[in-house]
PDB file of C-alpha atoms in Angstrom:
ATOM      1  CA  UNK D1374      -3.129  84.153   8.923  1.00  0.00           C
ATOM      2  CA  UNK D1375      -2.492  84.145   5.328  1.00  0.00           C
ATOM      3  CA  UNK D1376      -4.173  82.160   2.519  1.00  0.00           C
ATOM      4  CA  UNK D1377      -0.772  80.035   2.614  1.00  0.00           C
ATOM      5  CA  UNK D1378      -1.363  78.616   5.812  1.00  0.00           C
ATOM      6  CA  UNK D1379      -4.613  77.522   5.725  1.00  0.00           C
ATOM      7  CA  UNK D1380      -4.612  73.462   5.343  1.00  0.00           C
ATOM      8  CA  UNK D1381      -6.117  73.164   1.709  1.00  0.00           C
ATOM      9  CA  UNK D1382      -8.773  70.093   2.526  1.00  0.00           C
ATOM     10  CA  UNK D1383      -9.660  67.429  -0.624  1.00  0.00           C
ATOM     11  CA  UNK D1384     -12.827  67.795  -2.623  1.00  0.00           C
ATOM     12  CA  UNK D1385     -14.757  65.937  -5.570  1.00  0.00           C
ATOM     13  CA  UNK D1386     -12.619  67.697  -7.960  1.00  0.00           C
ATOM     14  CA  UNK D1387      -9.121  66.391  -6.548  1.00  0.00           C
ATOM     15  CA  UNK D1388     -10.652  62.202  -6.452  1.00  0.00           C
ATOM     16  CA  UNK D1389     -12.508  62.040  -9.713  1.00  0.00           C
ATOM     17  CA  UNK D1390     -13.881  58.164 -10.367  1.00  0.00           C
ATOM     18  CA  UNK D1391     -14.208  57.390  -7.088  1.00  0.00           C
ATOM     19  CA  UNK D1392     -18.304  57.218  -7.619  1.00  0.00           C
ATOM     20  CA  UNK D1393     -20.219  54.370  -6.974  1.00  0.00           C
ATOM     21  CA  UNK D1394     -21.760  52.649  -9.823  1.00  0.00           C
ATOM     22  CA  UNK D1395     -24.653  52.907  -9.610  1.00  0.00           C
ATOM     23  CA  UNK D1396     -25.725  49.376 -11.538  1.00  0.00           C
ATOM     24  CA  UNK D1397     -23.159  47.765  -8.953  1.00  0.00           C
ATOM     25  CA  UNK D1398     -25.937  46.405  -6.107  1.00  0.00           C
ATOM     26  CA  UNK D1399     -23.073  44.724  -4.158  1.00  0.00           C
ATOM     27  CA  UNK D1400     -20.867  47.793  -4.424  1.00  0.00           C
ATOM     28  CA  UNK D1401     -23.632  49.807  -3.406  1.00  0.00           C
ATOM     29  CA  UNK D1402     -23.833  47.736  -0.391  1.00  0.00           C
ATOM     30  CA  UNK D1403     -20.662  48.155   0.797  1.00  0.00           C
ATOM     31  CA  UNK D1404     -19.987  51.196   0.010  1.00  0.00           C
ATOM     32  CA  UNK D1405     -23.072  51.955   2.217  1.00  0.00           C
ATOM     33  CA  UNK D1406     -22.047  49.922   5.282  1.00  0.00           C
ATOM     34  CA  UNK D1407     -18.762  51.452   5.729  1.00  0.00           C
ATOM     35  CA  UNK D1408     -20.424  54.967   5.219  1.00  0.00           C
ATOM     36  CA  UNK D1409     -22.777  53.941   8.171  1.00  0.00           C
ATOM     37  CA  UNK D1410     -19.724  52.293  10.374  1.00  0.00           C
ATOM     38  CA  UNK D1411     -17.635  55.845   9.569  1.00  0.00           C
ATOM     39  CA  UNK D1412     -20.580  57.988  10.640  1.00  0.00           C
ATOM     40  CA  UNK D1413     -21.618  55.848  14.005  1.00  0.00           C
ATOM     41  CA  UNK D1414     -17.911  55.747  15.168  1.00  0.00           C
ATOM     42  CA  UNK D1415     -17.251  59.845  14.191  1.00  0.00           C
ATOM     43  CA  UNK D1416     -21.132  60.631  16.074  1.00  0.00           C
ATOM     44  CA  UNK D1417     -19.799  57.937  19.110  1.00  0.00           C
ATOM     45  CA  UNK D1418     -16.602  60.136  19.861  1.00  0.00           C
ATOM     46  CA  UNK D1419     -18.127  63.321  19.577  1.00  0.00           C
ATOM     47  CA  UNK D1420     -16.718  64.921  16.449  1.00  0.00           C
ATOM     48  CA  UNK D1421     -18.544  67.208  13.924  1.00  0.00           C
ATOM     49  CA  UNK D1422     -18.048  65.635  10.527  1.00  0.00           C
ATOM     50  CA  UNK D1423     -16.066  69.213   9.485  1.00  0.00           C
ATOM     51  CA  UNK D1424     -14.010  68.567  12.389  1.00  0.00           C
ATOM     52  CA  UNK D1425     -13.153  65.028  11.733  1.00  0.00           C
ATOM     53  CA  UNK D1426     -12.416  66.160   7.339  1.00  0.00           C
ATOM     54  CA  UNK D1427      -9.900  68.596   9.048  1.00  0.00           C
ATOM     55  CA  UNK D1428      -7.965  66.230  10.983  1.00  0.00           C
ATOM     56  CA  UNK D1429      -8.199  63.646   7.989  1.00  0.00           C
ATOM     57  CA  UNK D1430      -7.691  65.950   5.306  1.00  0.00           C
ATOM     58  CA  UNK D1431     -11.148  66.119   3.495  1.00  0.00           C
ATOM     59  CA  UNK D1432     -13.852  69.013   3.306  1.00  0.00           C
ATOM     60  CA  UNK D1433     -17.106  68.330   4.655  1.00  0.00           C
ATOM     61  CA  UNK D1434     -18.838  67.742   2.064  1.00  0.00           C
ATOM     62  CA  UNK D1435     -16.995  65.073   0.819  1.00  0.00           C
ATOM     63  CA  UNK D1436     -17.213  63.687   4.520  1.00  0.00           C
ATOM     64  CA  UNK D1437     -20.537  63.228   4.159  1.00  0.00           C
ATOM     65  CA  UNK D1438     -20.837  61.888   0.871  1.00  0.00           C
ATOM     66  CA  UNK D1439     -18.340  59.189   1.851  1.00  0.00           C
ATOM     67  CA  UNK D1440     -20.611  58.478   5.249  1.00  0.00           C
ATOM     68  CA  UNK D1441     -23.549  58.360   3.083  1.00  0.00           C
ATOM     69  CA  UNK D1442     -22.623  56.179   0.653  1.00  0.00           C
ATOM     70  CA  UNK D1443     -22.555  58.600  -2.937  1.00  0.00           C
ATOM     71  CA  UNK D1444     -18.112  57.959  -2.595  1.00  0.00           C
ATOM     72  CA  UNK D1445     -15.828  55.103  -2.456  1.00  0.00           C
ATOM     73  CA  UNK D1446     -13.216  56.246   0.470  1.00  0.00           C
ATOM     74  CA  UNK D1447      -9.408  55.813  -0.444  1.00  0.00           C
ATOM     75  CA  UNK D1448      -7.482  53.566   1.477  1.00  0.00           C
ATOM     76  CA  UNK D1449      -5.171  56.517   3.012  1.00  0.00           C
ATOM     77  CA  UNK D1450      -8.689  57.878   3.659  1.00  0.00           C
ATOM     78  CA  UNK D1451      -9.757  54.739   5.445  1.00  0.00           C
ATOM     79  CA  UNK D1452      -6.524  54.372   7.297  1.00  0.00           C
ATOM     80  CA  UNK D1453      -6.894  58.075   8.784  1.00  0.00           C
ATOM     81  CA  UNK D1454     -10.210  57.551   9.851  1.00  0.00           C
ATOM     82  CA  UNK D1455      -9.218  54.511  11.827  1.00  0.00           C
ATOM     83  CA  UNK D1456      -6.381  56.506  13.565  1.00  0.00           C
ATOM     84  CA  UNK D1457      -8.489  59.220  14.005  1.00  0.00           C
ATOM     85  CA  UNK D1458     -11.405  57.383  15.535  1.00  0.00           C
ATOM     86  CA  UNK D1459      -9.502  55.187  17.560  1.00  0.00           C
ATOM     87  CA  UNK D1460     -11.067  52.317  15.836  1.00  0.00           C
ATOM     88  CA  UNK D1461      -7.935  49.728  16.570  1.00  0.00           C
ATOM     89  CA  UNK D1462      -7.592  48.669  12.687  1.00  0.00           C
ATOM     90  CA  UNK D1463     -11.432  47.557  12.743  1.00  0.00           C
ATOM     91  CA  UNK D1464     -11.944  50.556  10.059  1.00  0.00           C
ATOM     92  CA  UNK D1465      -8.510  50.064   8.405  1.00  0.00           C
ATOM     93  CA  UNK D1466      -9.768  46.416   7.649  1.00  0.00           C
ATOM     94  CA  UNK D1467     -12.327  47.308   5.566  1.00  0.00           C
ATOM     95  CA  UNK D1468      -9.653  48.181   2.746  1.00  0.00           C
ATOM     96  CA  UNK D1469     -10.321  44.600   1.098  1.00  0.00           C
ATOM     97  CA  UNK D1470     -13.782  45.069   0.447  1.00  0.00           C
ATOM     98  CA  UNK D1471     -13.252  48.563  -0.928  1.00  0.00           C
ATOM     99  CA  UNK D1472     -11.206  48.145  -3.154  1.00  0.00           C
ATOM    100  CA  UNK D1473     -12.950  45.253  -4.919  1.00  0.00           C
ATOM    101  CA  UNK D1474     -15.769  47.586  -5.598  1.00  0.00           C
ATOM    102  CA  UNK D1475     -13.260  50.361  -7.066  1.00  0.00           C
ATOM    103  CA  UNK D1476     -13.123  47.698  -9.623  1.00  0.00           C
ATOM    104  CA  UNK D1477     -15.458  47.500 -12.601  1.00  0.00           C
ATOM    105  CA  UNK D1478     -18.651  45.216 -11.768  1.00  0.00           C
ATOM    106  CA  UNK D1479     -18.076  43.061 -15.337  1.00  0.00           C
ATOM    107  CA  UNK D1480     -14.256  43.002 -14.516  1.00  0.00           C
ATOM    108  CA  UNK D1481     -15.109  41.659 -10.962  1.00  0.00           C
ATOM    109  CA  UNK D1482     -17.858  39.600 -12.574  1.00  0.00           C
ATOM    110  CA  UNK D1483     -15.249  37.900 -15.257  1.00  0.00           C
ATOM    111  CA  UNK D1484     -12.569  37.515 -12.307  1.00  0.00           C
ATOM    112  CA  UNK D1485     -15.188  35.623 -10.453  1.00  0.00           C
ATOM    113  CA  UNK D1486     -15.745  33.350 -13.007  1.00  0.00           C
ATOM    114  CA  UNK D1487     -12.368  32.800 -13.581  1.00  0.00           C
ATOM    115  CA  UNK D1488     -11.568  31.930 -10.308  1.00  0.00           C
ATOM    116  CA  UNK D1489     -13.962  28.889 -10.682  1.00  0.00           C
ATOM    117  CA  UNK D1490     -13.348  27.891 -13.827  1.00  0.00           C
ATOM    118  CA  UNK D1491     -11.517  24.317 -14.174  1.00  0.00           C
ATOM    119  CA  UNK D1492     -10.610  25.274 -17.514  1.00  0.00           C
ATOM    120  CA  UNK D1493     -10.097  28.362 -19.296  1.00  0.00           C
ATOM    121  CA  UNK D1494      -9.839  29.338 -22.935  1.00  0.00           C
ATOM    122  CA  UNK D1495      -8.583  32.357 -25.014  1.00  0.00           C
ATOM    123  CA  UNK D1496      -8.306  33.750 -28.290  1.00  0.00           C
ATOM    124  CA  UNK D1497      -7.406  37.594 -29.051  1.00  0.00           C
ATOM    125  CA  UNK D1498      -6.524  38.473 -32.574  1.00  0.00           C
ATOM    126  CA  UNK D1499      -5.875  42.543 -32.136  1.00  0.00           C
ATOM    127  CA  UNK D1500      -3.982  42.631 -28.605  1.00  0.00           C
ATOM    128  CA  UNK D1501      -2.344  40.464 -25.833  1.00  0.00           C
ATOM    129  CA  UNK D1502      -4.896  38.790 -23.509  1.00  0.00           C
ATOM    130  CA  UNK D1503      -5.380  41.121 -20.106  1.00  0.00           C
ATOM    131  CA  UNK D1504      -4.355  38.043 -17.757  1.00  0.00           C
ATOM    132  CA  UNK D1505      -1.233  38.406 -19.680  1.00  0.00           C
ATOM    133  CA  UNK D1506      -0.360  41.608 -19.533  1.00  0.00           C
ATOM    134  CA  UNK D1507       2.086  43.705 -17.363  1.00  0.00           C
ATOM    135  CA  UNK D1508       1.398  46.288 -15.730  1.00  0.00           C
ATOM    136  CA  UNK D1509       3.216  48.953 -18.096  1.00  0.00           C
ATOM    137  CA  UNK D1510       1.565  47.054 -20.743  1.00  0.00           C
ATOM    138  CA  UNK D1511      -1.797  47.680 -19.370  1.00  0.00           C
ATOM    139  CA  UNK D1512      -1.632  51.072 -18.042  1.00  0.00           C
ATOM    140  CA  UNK D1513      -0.616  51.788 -22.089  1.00  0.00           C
ATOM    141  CA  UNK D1514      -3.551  50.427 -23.429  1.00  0.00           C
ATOM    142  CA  UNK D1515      -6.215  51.927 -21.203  1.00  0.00           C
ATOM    143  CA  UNK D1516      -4.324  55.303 -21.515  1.00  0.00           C
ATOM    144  CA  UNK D1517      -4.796  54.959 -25.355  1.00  0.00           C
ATOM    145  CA  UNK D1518      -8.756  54.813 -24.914  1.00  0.00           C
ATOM    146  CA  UNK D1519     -10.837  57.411 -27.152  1.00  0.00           C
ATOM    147  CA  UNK D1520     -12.672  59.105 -25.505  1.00  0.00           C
ATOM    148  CA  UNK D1521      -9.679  59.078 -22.853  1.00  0.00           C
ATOM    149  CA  UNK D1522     -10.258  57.699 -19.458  1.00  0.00           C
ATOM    150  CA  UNK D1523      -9.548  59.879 -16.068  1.00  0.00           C
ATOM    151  CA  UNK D1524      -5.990  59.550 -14.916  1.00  0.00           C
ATOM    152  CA  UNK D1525      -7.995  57.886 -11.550  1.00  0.00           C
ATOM    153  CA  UNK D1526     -10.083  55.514 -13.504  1.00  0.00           C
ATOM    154  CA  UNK D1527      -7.132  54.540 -15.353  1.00  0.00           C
ATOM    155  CA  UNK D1528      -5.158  52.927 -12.644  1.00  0.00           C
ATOM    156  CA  UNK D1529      -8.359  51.750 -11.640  1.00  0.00           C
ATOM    157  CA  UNK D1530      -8.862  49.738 -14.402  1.00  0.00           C
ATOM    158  CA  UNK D1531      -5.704  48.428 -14.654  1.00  0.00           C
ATOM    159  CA  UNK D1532      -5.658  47.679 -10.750  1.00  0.00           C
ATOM    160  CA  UNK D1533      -8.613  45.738 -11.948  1.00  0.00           C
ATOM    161  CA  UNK D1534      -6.727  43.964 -14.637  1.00  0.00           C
ATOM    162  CA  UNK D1535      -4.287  43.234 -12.726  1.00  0.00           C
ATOM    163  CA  UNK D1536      -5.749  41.317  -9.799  1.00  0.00           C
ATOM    164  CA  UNK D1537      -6.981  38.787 -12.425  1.00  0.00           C
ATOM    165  CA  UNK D1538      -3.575  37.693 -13.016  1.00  0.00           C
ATOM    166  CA  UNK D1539      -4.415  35.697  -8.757  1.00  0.00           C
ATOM    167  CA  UNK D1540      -6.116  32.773 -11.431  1.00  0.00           C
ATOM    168  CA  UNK D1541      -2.362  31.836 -12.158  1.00  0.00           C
ATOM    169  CA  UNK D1542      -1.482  31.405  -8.281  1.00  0.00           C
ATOM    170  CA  UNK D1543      -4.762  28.860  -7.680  1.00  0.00           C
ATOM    171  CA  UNK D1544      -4.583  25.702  -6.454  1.00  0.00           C
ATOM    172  CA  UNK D1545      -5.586  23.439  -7.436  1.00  0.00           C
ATOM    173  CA  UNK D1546      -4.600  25.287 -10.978  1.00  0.00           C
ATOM    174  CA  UNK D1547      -6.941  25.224 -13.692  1.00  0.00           C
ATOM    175  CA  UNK D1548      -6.137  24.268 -16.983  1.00  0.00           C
ATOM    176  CA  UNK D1549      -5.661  27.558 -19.256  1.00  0.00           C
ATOM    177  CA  UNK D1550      -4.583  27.958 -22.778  1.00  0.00           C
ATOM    178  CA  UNK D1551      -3.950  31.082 -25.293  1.00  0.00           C
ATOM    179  CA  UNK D1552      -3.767  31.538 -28.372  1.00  0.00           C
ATOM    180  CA  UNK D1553      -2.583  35.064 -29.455  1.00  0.00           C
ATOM    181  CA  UNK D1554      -1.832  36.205 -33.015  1.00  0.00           C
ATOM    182  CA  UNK D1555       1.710  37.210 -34.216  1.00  0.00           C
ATOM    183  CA  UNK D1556       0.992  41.206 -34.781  1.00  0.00           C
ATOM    184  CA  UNK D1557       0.390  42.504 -31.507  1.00  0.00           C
ATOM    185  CA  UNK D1558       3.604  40.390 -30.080  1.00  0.00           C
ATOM    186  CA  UNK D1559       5.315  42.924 -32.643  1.00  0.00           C
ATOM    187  CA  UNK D1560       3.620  46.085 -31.894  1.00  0.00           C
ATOM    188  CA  UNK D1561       5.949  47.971 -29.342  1.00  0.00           C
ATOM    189  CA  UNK D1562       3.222  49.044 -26.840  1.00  0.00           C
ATOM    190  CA  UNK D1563       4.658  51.309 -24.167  1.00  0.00           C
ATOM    191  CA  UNK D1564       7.668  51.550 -25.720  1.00  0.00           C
ATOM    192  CA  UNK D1565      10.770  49.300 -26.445  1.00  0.00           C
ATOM    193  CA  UNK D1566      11.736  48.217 -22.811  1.00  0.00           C
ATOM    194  CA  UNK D1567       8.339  47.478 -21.465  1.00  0.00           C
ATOM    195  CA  UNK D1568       7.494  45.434 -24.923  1.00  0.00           C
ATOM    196  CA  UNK D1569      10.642  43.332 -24.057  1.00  0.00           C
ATOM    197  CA  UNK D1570       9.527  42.865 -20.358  1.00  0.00           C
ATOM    198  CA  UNK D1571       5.779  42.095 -21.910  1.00  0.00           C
ATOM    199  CA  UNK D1572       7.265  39.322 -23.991  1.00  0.00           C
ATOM    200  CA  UNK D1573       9.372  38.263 -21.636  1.00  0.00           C
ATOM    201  CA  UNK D1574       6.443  37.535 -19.551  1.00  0.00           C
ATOM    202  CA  UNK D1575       4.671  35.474 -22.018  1.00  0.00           C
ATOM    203  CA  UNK D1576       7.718  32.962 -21.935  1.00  0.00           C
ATOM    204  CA  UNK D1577       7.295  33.316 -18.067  1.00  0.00           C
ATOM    205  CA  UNK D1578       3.706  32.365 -17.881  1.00  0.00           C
ATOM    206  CA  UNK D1579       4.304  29.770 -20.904  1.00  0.00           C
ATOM    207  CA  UNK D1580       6.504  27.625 -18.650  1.00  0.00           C
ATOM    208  CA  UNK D1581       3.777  26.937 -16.338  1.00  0.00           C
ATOM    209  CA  UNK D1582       2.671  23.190 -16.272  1.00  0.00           C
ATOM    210  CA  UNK D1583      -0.917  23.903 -16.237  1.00  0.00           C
ATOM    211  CA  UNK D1584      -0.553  26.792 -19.050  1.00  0.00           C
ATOM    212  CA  UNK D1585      -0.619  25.968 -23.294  1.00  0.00           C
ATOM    213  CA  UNK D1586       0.222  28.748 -24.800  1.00  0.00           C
ATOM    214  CA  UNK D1587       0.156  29.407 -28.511  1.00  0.00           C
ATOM    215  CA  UNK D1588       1.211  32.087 -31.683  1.00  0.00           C
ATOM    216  CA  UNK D1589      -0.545  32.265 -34.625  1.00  0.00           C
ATOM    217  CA  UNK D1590       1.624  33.430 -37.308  1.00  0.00           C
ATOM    218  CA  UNK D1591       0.505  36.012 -39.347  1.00  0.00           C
ATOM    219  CA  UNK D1592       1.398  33.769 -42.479  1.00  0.00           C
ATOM    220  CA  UNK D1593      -1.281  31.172 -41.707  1.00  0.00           C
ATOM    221  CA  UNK D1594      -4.042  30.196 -43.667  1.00  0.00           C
ATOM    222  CA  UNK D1595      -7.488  31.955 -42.868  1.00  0.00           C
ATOM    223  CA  UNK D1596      -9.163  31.072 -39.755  1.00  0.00           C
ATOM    224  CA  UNK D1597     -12.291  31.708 -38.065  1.00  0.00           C
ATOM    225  CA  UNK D1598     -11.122  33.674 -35.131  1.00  0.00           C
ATOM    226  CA  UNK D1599     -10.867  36.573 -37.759  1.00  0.00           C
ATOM    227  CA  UNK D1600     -13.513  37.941 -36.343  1.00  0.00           C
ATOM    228  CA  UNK D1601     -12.386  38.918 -32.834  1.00  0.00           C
ATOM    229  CA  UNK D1602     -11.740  37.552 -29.585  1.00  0.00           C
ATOM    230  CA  UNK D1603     -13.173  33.990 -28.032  1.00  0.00           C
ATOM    231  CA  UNK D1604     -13.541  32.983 -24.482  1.00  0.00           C
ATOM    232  CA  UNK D1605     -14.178  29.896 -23.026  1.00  0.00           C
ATOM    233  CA  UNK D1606     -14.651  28.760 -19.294  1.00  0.00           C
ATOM    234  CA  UNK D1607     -15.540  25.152 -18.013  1.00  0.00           C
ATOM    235  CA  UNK D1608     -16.617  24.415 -14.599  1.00  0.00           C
ATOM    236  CA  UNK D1609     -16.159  21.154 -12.011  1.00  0.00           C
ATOM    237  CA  UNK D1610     -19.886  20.635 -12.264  1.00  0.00           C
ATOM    238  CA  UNK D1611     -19.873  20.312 -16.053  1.00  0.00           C
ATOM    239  CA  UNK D1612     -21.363  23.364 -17.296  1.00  0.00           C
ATOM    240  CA  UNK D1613     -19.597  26.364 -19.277  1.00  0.00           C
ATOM    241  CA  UNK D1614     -19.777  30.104 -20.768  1.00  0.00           C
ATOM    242  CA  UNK D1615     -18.308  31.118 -23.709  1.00  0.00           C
ATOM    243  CA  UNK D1616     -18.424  34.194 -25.628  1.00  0.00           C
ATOM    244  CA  UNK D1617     -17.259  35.340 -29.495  1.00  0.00           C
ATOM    245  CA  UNK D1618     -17.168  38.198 -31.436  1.00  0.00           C
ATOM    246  CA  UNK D1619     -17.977  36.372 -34.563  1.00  0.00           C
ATOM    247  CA  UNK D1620     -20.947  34.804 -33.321  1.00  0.00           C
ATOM    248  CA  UNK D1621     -24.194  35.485 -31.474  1.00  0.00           C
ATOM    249  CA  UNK D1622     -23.982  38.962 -31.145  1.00  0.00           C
ATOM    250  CA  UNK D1623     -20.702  38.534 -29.008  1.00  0.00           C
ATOM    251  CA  UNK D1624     -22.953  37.701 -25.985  1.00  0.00           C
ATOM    252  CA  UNK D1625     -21.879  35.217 -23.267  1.00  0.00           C
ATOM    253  CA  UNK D1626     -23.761  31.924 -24.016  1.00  0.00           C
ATOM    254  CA  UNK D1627     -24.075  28.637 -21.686  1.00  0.00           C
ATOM    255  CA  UNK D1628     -26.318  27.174 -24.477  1.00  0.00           C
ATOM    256  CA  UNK D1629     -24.807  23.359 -25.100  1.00  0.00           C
ATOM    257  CA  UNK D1630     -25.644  24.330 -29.313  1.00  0.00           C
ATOM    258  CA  UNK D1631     -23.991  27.434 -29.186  1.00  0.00           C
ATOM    259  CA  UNK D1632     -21.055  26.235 -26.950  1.00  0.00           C
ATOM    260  CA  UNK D1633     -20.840  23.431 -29.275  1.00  0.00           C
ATOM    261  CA  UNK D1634     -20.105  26.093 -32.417  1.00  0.00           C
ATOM    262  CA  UNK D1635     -17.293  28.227 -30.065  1.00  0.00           C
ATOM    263  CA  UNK D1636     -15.541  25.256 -29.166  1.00  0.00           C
ATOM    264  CA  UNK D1637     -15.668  24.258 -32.396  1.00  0.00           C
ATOM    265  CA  UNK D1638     -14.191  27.844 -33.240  1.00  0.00           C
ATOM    266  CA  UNK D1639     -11.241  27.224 -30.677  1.00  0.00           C
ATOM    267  CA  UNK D1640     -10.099  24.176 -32.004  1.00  0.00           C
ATOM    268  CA  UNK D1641      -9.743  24.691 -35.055  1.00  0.00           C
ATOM    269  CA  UNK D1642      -7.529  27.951 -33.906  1.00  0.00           C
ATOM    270  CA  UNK D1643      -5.469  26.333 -31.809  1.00  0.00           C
ATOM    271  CA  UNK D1644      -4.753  23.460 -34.111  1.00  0.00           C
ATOM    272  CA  UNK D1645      -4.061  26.097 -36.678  1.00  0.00           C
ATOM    273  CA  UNK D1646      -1.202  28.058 -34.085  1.00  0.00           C
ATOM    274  CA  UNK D1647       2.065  27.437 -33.357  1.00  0.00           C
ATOM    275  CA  UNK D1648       2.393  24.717 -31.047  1.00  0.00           C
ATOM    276  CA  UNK D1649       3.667  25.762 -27.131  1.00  0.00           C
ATOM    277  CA  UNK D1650       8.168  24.834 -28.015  1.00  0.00           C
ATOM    278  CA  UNK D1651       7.855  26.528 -31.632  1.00  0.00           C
ATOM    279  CA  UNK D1652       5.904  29.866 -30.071  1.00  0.00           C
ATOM    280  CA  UNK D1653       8.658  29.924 -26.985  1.00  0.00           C
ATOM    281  CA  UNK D1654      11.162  29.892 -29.894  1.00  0.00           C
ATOM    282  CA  UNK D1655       9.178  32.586 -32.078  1.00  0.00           C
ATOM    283  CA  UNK D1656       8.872  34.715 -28.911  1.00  0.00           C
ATOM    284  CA  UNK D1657      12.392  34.451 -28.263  1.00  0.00           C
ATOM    285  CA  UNK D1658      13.392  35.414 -31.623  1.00  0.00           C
ATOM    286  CA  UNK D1659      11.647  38.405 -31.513  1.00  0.00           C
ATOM    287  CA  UNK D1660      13.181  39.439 -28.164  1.00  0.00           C
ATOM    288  CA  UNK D1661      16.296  38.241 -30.186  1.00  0.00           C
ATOM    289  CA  UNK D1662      16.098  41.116 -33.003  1.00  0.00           C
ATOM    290  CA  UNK D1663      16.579  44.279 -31.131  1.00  0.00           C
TER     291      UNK D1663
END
């Protein structure tokens, strides 16, 4: 038999970025649990773990770093298995779990909190928000990163991104506003058609009853978002977290004082911007020039 026709099985090097973080606890977890539930149902039918990365396409090695817990298995990878081991979708269902940890701990952490939140908040002066983005959009910006990212943990990240955009489909809705400044909205980012389709989403998402959304024109007077970007989340129970560049160290605060001073911030941005029919009509200009 020649080289040619031996199966070529998956290794480390073909699935970079699928590690498990290891500051992510609950990751860690489950990562674990389906490694264990993998390894009990390969052992219960009698199939050496080279034998079972043969019929599923993986080396042994990787087998067992999947079983024990040091990889995050693929979907396809979790799918096989459960054909494999006869496991009657039990194995194929742990898919949803998975993939939440394949996304970044502070990204799952800020999606969590947004999909509380009564009432959301947020400023960005250098790009377009990431609940705002398309995916093209996205996938650009991460791409651009320096020192670059993987081409794996790129879509992972903007998977990630992505699945914050569910905050739109709640019910009942919070209330969210934007305010986003006039020079990104200009700068073509992955390339003419998808910065059309980007802007055209903005007048999509600015539509929606329970969404303000705001430009600041490049023109206007000084303001104190200068400094960067500004985040603010309220909760049914009355408390909040905000964050700012500008002020205490960018860290997220739930102090009352130091909410006090971001709010403070935000309002005086927003009552700066454009209000919500003058931006639709600014966005709609620019889609209007090319």
């Amino acid at each position: 038999m020649s080289v040619d026709d031996v199966k070529r099985l998956k290794s480390e090097a073909d699935e970079p970025g699928w590690e498990v973080d290891p500051d992510d606890d609950w990751g860690i977890a489950v990562i674990a649990t389906v490694g264990r539930q993998l390894r009990l149902r390969r052992e219960a039918v009698g199939m050496r773990a080279a034998e079972f990365g043969e019929a599923v396409g993986y080396g042994e090695d990787m087998v067992y770093k999947i079983e024990g817990g040091k990889r995050i298995p693929r979907p396809e990878y979790l799918d096989m298995a459960d054909g494999v081991l006869d496991a009657g979708g039990l194995i194929s269902a742990m898919k949803e779990d998975v993939a939440k940890v394949r996304y970044p701990k502070k990204v799952r952490d800020l999606a969590k909190m947004e999909g509380q939140a009564v009432e959301i908040g947020v400023y960005e002066c250098n790009i377009i928000p990431g609940l705002l983005q398309i995916p093209e959009h996205a996938h650009a910006l991460i791409e651009a990163a320096q020192p670059p990212y993987s081409p794996d943990n790129v879509e992972r990240m903007v998977a990630a991104r992505l699945a914050r955009r569910s905050v739109f489909e709640r019910d009942p809705a919070p209330a969210i506003s934007f305010v986003l400044e006039e020079a990104p909205l200009r700068r073509e980012v992955g390339g003419t058609m998808a910065w059309r389709q980007q802007l055209e989403r903005l007048l999509e998402v600015g539509q929606l009853r329970n969404v303000t959304l705001q430009v600041m024109p490049t023109r206007s007077d000084v303001h104190p978002g200068l400094d960067g970007r500004i985040e603010l989340l309220k909760f049914a129970d009355g408390t909040a977290v905000g964050r700012a560049d500008g002020v205490f160290n960018g860290r997220p605060t739930s102090n009352p004082r130091q909410l006090h001073t971001i709010e403070l911030q935000y309002g005086t941005i927003r009552a700066q911007a454009l209000p919500p029919r003058e931006t639709a009509a600014f966005i709609a200009q620019l889609l209007g020039e090319t």
